[in-house]
Coordinates of C-alpha atoms and ligand atoms in Angstrom, one line a residue:
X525 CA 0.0 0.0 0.0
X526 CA 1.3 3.5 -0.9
X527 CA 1.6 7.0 1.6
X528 CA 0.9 9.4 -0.5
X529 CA 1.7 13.0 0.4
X530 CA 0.8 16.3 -1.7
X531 CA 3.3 18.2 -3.6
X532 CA 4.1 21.8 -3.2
X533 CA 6.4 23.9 -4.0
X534 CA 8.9 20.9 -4.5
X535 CA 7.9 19.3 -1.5
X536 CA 6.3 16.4 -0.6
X537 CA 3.4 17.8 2.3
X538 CA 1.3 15.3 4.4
X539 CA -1.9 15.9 5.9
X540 CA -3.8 15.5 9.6
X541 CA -6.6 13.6 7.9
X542 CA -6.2 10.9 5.2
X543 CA -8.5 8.9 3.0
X544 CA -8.5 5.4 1.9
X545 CA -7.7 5.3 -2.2
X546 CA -9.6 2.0 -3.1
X547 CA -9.2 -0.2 -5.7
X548 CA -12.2 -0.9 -7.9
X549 CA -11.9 -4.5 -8.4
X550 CA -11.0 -6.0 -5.2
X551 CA -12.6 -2.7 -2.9
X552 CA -9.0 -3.3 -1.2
X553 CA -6.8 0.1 0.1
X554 CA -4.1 0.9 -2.8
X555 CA -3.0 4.3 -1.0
X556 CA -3.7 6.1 1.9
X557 CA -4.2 9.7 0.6
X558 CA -3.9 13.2 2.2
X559 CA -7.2 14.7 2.6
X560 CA -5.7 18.2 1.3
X561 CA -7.3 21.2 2.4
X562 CA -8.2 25.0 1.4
X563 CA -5.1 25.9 3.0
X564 CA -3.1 23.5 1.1
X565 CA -4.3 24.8 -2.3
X566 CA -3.3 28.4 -1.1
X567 CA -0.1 27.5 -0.4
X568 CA 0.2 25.4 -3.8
X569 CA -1.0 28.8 -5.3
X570 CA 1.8 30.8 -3.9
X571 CA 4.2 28.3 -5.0
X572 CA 2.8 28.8 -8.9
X573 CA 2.7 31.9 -8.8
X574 CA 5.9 32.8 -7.9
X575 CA 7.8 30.3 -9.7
X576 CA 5.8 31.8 -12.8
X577 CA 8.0 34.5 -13.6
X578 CA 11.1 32.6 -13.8
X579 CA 9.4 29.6 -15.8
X580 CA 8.2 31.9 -18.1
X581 CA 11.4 33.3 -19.5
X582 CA 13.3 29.5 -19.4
X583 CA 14.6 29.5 -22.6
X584 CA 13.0 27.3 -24.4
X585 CA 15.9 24.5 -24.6
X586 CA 15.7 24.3 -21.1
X587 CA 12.3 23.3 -21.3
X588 CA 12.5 20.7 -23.7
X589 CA 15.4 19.0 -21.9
X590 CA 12.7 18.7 -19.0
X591 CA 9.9 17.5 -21.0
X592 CA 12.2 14.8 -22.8
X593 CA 13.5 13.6 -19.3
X594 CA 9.5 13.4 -18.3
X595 CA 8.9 11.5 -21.6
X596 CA 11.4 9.2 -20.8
X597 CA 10.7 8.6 -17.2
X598 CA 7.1 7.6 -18.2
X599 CA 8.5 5.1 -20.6
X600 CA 10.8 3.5 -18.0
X601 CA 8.1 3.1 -15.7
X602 CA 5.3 2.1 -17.4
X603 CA 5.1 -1.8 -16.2
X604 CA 4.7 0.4 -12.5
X605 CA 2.0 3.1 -14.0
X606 CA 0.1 0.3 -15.5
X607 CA -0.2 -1.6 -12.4
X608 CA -1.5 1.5 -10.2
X609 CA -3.5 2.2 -13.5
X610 CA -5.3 -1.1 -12.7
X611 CA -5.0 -1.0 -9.0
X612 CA -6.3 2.7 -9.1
X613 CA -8.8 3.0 -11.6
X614 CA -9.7 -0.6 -12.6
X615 CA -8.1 0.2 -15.9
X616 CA -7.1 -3.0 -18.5
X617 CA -3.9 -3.6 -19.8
X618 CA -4.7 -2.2 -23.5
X619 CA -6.2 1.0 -21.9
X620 CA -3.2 1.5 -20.0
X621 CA -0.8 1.3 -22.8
X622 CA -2.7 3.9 -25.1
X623 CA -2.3 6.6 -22.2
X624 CA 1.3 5.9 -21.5
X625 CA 1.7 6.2 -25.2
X626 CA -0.3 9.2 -25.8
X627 CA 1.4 10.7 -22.4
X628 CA 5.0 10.1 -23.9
X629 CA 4.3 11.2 -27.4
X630 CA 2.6 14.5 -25.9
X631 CA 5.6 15.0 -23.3
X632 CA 7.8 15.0 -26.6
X633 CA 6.0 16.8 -28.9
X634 CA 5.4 19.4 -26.3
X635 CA 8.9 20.0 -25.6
X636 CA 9.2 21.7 -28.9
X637 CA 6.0 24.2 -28.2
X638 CA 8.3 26.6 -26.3
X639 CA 9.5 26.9 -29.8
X640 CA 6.6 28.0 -31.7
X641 CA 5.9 31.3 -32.6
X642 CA 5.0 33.7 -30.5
X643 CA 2.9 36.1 -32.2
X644 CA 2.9 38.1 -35.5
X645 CA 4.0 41.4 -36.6
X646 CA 0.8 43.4 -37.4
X647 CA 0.9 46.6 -40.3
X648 CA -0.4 49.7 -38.5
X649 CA -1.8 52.3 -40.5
X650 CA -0.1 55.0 -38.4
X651 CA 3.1 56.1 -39.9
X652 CA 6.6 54.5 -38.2
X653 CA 4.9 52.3 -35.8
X654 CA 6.1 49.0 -35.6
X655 CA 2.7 47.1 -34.2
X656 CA 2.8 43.2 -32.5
X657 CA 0.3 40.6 -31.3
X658 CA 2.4 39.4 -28.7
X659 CA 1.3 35.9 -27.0
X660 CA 2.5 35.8 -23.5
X661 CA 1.4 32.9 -20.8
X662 CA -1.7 34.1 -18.3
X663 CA -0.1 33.1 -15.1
X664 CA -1.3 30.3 -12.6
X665 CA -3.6 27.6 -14.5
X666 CA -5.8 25.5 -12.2
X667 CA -6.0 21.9 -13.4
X668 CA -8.7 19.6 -12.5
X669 CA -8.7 16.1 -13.5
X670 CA -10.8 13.1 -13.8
X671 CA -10.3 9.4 -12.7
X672 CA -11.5 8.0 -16.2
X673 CA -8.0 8.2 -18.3
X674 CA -6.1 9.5 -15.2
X675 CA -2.4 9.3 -16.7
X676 CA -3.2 10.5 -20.2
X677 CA -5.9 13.4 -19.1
X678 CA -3.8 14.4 -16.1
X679 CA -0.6 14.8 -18.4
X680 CA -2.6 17.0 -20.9
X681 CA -4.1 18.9 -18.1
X682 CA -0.7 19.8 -17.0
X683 CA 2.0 19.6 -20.1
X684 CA -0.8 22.2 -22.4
X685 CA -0.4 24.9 -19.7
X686 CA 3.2 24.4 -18.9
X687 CA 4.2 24.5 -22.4
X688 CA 3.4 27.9 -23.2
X689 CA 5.0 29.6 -20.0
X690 CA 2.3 28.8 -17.1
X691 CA 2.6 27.1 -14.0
X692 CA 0.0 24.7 -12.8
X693 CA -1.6 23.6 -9.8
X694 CA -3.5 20.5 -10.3
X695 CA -6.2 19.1 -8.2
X696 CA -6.5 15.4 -9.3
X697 CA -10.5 13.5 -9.0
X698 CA -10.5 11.8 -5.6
X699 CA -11.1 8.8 -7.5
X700 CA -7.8 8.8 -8.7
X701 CA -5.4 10.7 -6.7
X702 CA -2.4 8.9 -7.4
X703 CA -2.2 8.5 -11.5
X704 CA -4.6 11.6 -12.1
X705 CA -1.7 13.7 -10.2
X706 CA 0.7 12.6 -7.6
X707 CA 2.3 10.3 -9.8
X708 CA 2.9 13.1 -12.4
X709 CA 4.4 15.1 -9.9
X710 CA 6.6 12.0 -8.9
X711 CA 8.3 12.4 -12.5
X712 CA 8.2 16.0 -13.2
X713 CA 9.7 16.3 -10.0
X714 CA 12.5 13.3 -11.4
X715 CA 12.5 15.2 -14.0
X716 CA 14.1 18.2 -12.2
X717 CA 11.2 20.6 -13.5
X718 CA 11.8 23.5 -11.2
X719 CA 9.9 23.4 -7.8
X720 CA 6.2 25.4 -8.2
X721 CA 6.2 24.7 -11.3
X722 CA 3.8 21.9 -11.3
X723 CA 1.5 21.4 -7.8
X724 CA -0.3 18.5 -6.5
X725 CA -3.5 19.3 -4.2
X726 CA -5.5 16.1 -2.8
X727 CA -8.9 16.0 -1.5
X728 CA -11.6 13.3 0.5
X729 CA -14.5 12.3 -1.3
X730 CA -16.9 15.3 -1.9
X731 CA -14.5 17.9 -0.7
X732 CA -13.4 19.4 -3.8
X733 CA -15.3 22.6 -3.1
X734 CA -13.2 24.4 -1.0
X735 CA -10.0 23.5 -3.3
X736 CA -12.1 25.1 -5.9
X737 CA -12.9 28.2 -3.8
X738 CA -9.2 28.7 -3.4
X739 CA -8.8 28.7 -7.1
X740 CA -11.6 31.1 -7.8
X741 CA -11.1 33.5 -5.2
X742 CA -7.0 34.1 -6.0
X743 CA -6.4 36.4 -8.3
X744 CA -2.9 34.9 -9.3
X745 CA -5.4 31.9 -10.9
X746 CA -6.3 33.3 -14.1
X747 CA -7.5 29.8 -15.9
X748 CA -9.4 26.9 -14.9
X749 CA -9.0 23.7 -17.2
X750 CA -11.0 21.1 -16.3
X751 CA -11.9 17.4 -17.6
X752 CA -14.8 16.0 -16.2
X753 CA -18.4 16.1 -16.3
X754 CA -20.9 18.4 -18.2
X755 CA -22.7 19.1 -14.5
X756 CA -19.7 19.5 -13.0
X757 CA -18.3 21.6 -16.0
X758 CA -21.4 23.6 -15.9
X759 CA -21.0 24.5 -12.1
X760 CA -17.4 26.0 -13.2
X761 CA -18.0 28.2 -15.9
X762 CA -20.7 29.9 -13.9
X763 CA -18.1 29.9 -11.2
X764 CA -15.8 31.5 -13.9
X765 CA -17.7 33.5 -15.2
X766 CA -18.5 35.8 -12.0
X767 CA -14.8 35.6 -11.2
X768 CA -14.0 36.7 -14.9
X769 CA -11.4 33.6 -15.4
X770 CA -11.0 32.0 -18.2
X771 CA -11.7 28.1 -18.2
X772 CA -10.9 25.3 -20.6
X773 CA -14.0 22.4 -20.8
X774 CA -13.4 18.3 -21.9
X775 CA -16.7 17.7 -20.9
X776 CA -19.1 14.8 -21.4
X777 CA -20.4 13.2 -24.7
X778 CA -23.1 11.2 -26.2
X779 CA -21.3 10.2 -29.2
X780 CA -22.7 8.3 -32.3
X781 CA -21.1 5.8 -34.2
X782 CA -23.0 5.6 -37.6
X783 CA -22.7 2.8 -40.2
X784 CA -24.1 3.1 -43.6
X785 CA -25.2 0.5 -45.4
X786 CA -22.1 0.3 -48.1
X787 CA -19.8 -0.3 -44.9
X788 CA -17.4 -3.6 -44.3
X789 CA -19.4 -5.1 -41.6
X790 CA -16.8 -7.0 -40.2
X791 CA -14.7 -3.8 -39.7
X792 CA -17.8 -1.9 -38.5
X793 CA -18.5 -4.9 -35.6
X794 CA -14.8 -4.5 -34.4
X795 CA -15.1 -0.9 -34.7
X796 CA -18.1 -0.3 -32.7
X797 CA -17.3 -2.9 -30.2
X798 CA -14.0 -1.2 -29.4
X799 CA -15.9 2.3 -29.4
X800 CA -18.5 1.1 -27.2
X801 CA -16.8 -1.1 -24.7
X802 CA -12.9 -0.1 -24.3
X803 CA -12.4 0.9 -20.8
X804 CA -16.3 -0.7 -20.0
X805 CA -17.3 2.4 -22.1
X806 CA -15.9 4.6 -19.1
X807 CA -14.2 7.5 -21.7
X808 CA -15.5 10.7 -23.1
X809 CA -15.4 9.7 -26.3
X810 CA -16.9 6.3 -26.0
X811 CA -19.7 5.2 -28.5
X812 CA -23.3 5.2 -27.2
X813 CA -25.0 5.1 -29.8
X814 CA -24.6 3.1 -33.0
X815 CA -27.3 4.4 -36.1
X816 CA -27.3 1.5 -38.7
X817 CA -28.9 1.9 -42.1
X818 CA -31.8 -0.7 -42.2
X819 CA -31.1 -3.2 -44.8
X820 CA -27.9 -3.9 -42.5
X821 CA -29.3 -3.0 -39.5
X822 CA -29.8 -7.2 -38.2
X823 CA -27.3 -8.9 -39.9
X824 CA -24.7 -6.1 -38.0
X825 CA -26.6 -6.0 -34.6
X826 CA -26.6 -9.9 -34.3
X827 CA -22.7 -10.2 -35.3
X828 CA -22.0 -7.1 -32.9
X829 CA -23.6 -9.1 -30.6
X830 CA -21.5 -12.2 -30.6
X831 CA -18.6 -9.9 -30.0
X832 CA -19.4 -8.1 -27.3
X833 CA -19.8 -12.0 -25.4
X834 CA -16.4 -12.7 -26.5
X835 CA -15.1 -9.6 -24.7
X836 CA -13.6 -11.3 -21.1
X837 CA -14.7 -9.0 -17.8
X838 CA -12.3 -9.7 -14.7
X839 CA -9.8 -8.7 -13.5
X840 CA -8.0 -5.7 -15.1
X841 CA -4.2 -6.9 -13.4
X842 CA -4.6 -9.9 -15.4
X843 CA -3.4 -8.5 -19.3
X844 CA -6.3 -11.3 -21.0
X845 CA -8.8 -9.1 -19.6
X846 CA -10.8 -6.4 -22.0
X847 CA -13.3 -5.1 -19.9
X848 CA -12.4 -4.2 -16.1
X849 CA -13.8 -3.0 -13.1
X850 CA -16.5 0.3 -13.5
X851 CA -14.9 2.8 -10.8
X852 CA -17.3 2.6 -8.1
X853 CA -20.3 0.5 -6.9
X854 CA -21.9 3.8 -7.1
X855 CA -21.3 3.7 -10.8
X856 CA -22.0 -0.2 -11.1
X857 CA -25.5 0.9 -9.7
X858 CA -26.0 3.6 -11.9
X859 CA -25.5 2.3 -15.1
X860 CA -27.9 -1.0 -14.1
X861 CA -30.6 1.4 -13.1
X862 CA -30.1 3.5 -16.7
X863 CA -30.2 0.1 -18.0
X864 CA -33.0 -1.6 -15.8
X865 CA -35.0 1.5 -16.2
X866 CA -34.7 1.5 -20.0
X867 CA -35.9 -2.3 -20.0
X868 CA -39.1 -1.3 -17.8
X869 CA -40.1 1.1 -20.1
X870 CA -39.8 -1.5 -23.2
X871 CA -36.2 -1.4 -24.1
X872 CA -34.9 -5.3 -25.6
X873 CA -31.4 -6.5 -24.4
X874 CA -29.4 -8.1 -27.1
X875 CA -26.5 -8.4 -25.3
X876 CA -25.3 -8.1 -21.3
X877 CA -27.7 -5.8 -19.2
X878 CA -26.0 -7.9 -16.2
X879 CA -22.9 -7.1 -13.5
X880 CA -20.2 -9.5 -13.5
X881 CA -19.1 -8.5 -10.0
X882 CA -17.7 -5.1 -9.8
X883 CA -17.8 -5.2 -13.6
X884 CA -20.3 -4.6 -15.8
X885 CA -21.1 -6.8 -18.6
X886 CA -21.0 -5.4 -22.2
X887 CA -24.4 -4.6 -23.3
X888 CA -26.6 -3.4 -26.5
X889 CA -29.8 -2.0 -26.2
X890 CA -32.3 -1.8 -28.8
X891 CA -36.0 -0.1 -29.1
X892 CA -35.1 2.0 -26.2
X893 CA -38.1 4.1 -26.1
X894 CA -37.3 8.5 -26.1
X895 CA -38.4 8.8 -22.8
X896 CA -35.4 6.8 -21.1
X897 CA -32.8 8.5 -19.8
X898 CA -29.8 6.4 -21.7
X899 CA -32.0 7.5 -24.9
X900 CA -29.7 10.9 -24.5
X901 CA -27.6 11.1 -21.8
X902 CA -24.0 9.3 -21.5
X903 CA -23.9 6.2 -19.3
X904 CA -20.7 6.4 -18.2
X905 CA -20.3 2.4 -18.8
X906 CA -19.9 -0.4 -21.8
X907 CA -23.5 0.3 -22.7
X908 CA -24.5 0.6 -26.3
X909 CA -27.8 1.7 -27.7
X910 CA -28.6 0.2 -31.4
X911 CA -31.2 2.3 -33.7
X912 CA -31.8 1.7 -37.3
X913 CA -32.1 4.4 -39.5
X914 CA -33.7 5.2 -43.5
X915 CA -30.9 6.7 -44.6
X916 CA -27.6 8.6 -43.7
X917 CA -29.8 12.1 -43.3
X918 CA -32.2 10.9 -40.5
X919 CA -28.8 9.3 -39.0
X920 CA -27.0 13.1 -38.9
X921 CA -30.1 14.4 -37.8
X922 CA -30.4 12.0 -34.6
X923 CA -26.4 12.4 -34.2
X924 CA -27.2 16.0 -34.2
X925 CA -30.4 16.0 -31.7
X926 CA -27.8 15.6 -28.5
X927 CA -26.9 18.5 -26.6
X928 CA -23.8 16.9 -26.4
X929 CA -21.0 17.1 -29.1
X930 CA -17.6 15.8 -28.4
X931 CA -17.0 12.9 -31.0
X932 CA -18.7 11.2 -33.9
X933 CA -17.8 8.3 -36.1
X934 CA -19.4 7.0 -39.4
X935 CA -18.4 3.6 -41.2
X936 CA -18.6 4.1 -44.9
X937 CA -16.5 2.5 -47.6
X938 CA -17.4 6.0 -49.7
X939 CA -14.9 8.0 -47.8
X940 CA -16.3 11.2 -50.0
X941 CA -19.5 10.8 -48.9
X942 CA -18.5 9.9 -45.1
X943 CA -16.5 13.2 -45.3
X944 CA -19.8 15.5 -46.4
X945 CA -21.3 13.7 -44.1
X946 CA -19.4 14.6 -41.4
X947 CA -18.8 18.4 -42.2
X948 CA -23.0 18.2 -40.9
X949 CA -22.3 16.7 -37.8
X950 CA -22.1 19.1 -35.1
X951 CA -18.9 17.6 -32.9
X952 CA -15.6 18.4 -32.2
X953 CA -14.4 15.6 -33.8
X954 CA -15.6 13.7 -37.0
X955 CA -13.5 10.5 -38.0
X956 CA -14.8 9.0 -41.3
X957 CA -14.5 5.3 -41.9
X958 CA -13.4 4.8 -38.2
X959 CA -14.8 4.9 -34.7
X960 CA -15.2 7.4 -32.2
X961 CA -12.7 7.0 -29.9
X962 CA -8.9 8.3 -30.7
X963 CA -6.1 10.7 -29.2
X964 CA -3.1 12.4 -30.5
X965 CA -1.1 14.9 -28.6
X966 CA -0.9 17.2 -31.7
X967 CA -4.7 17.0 -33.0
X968 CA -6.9 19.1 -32.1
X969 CA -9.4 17.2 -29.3
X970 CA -12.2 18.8 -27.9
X971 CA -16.1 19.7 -28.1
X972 CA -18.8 21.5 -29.0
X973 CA -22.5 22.1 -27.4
X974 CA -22.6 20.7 -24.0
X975 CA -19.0 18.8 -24.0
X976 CA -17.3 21.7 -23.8
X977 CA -15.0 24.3 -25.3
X978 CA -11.0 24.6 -25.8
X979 CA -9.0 22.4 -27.9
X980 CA -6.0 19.9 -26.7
X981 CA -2.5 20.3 -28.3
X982 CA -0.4 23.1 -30.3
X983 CA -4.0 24.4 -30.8
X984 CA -4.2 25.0 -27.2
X985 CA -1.6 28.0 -27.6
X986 CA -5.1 30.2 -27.7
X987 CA -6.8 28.9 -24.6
X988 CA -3.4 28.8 -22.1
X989 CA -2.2 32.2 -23.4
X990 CA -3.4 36.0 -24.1
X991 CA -2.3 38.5 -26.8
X992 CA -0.8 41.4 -26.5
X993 CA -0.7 44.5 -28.9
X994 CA 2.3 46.0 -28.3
X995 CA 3.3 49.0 -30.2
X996 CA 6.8 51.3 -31.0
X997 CA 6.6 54.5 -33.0
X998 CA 9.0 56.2 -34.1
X999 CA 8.3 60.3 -34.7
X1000 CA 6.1 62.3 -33.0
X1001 CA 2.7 64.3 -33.1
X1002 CA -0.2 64.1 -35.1
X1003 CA -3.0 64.2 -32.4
X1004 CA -5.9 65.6 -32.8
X1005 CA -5.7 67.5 -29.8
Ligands
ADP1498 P1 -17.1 12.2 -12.2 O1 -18.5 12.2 -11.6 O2 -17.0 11.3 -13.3 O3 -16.0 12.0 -11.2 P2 -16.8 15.0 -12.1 O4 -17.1 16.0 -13.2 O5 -17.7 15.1 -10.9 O6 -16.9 13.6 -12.8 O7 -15.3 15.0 -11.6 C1 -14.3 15.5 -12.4 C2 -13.4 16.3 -11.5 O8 -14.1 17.4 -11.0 C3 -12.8 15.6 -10.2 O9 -11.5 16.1 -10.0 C4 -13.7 16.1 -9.1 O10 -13.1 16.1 -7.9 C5 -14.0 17.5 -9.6 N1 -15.2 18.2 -9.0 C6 -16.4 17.6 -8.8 N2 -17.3 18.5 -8.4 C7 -16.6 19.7 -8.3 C8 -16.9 21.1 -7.9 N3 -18.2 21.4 -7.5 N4 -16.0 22.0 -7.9 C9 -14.7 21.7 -8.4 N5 -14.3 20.5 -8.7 C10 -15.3 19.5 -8.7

């Protein structure tokens, strides 16, 4: 079992109180976990901010020698990250793999941002002045991560900011203390990132408020970039917008997968079945609905459903399993009520619609009636909803009737006509002849609608930084008074 302690300014900082960090699958205690308070996110906000200044004019080869030692470190220990992956968050083998990727590819590509361009020489129409749009770094950014893809989403939380000249202070979920934050500050600080830097604040169960408060109220905070929920997201942007602070929004998503009837079933079964049920459907961008044109509307939903009973549910130490652990019985429950309720209300199970201990078992709904709430809202679990459809409009039209719009997918062997069809669907991301689910450091990943606003990546230059308009002239006069 690990002590974990909270990390700021460069030191590792223990609490009075400590909570139990459990692991999903065997409910047995992986870390005992500082119950951080308001006072120890103030503190972690003096540390950023005044290790801001001197972080913000590193040159920018100093920076990537730190990011490349990070990328590095990650890669060296990831048989250890994917073993608290699974002990922490209940996460298989192949998930844990594709964030330590993704982490080490972003660590690396990131070390060159310090490097991009930093604004653009503008023509004024006012004689011998030389005019600039400067981009300079805001200052203290608050990061606030989930449990779902702890390592990858707590790395991009942190590395976007960092890039471009800010410091952090990062408040990981309470689901996943450890890989959502303290183990990130564990290599940064092998790294040798300067202490400040990069802050670790840990909270108890259902105390993230006051860390939040701490965040709003200082004025050295000028950003909030937050993963999580589109409630939760919700709460902070009003939060933000009384305090006039910017924030940054991966929210939730209710994402369709579409398959037309030209599509190569077999590749549209494996697609949808990794879409719907890869990390027991517990990611943002995790299919929930699949729209099949009706002439291949049974033959697909019948084969889909022979694969999802091949996927194995156990134990996600063990690297044969596919589908682990959901992240708490509270989730376990919810998810068999969405799925329980839909069934009441006339919903057929093709598939699943059963726990397999603390998993859940990979299921696909069909004739769910509107009224259910998994009709159109994200079940945060490997639960898949199959509608046929007439044609490819009526399946952009019911992709488009969320209020959700993070990710959408549509399996077509007409590439041109996937692609038209996706410049009408209203979502961050559109991937044509492929699924919904992807990452890469340098694409641009984010939502529309109700998941959220700000884009992941180089892209991300516009949300962590602000321009400014700087101006020299040379002469003097011509005012008008
Ligand atoms: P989930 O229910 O999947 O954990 P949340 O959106 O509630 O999703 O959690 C994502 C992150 O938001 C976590 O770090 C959590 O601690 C934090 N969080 C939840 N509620 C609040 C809140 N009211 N203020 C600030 N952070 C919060």
């Amino acid at each position: 079992m690990r002590a974990y302690k909270q990390y700021i300014d460069g030191a590792w900082v223990g609490s009075d109180r400590l909570f139990d960090d459990l692991d999903p699958y065997r409910a047995t205690v992986v870390a005992r976990v500082p119950a951080g308070t308001r006072a120890d996110a103030a503190r972690a906000v003096d540390a950023a901010a005044a290790a801001f200044p001197a972080w913000a004019d590193l040159p920018p080869a100093e920076k990537q020698v730190l990011f490349l030692r990070a990328a590095d470190i990650v890669e060296k220990r990831a048989a250890e990250i994917t073993a608290l992956l699974a002990a922490e968050t209940g996460c298989a083998s192949g998930f844990a793999g594709f964030q330590i990727l993704t982490a080490v590819r972003l660590l690396r590509q990131a070390s060159n941002w310090a490097y991009l361009p930093v604004g653009e020489v503008i023509r004024s129409d006012i004689p011998g002045t030389f005019a600039l749009a400067l981009r300079r770094p805001l200052g203290v950014v608050a990061g606030i991560s989930p449990w779902n893809g702890a390592q990858v989403l707590a790395w991009r939380t942190v590395v976007n900011p960092l890039a471009y000249g800010n410091t952090v202070v990062l408040k990981p979920s309470e689901g996943a203390p450890g890989t959502a934050g303290l183990l990130v500050a564990e290599i940064m600080e092998e790294a040798w990132f300067p202490p400040g830097v990069l802050n670790v604040v840990t909270h108890a169960p259902g105390e993230a408020v006051p860390i939040a408060d701490e965040f709003f109220d200082r004025p050295e905070v000028r950003c909030i970039n937050f993963t999580g929920s589109s409630a939760t997201g919700r709460i902070l942007a009003e939060r933000a917008g009384r305090a006039l602070k910017r924030c940054v929004l991966e929210l939730g998503g209710y994402n369709p997968l579409i398959v037309l009837a030209d599509a190569d079933l077999d590749y549209a079964v494996e697609a949808a079945a990794f879409a719907a049920f890869f990390h027991s459907g517990q990611i943002c961008m995790s299919a929930r609905k699949v729209l099949v044109e009706r002439p291949v509307y049974d033959v697909f939903v019948d084969r889909l459903a022979a694969r999802a009973q091949t996927l194995r549910s156990g134990d996600p130490a063990d690297p044969g399993t596919l589908i682990g652990p959901l992240i708490t019985p509270a989730a376990l429950d919810r998810v068999a009520r969405d799925v329980d309720d839909a069934v009441a209300a006339g919903a057929k199970v093709l598939v699943g619609g059963t726990a397999d201990g603390p998993c859940y078992r990979p299921t696909i709904l069909a004739d769910v009636p509107a009224g259910a709430r998994i009709h159109s809202e994200e079940t945060f679990g490997p639960v898949l909803i199959a509608q046929p459809v007439s044609d490819a409009d009526e399946a952009v039209a019911i992709a488009n009737s969320t209020r959700y719009g993070l990710s959408a997918g549509i399996i077509t062997s007409d590439n041109q006509r996937g692609f038209a069809l996706g410049r009408r669907i209203d979502a961050g991301v559109v991937h044509v002849n492929d699924q919904t689910v992807a990452d890469e450091p340098q694409l641009p990943l984010g939502g529309v609608k109700d998941s959220g606003w700000g884009r992941s990546g180089p892209h991300s230059v516009a949300d962590f930084t602000e321009l400014q308009w700087i101006t020299t002239r040379e002469g003097t006069g011509g005012y008008p008074i």
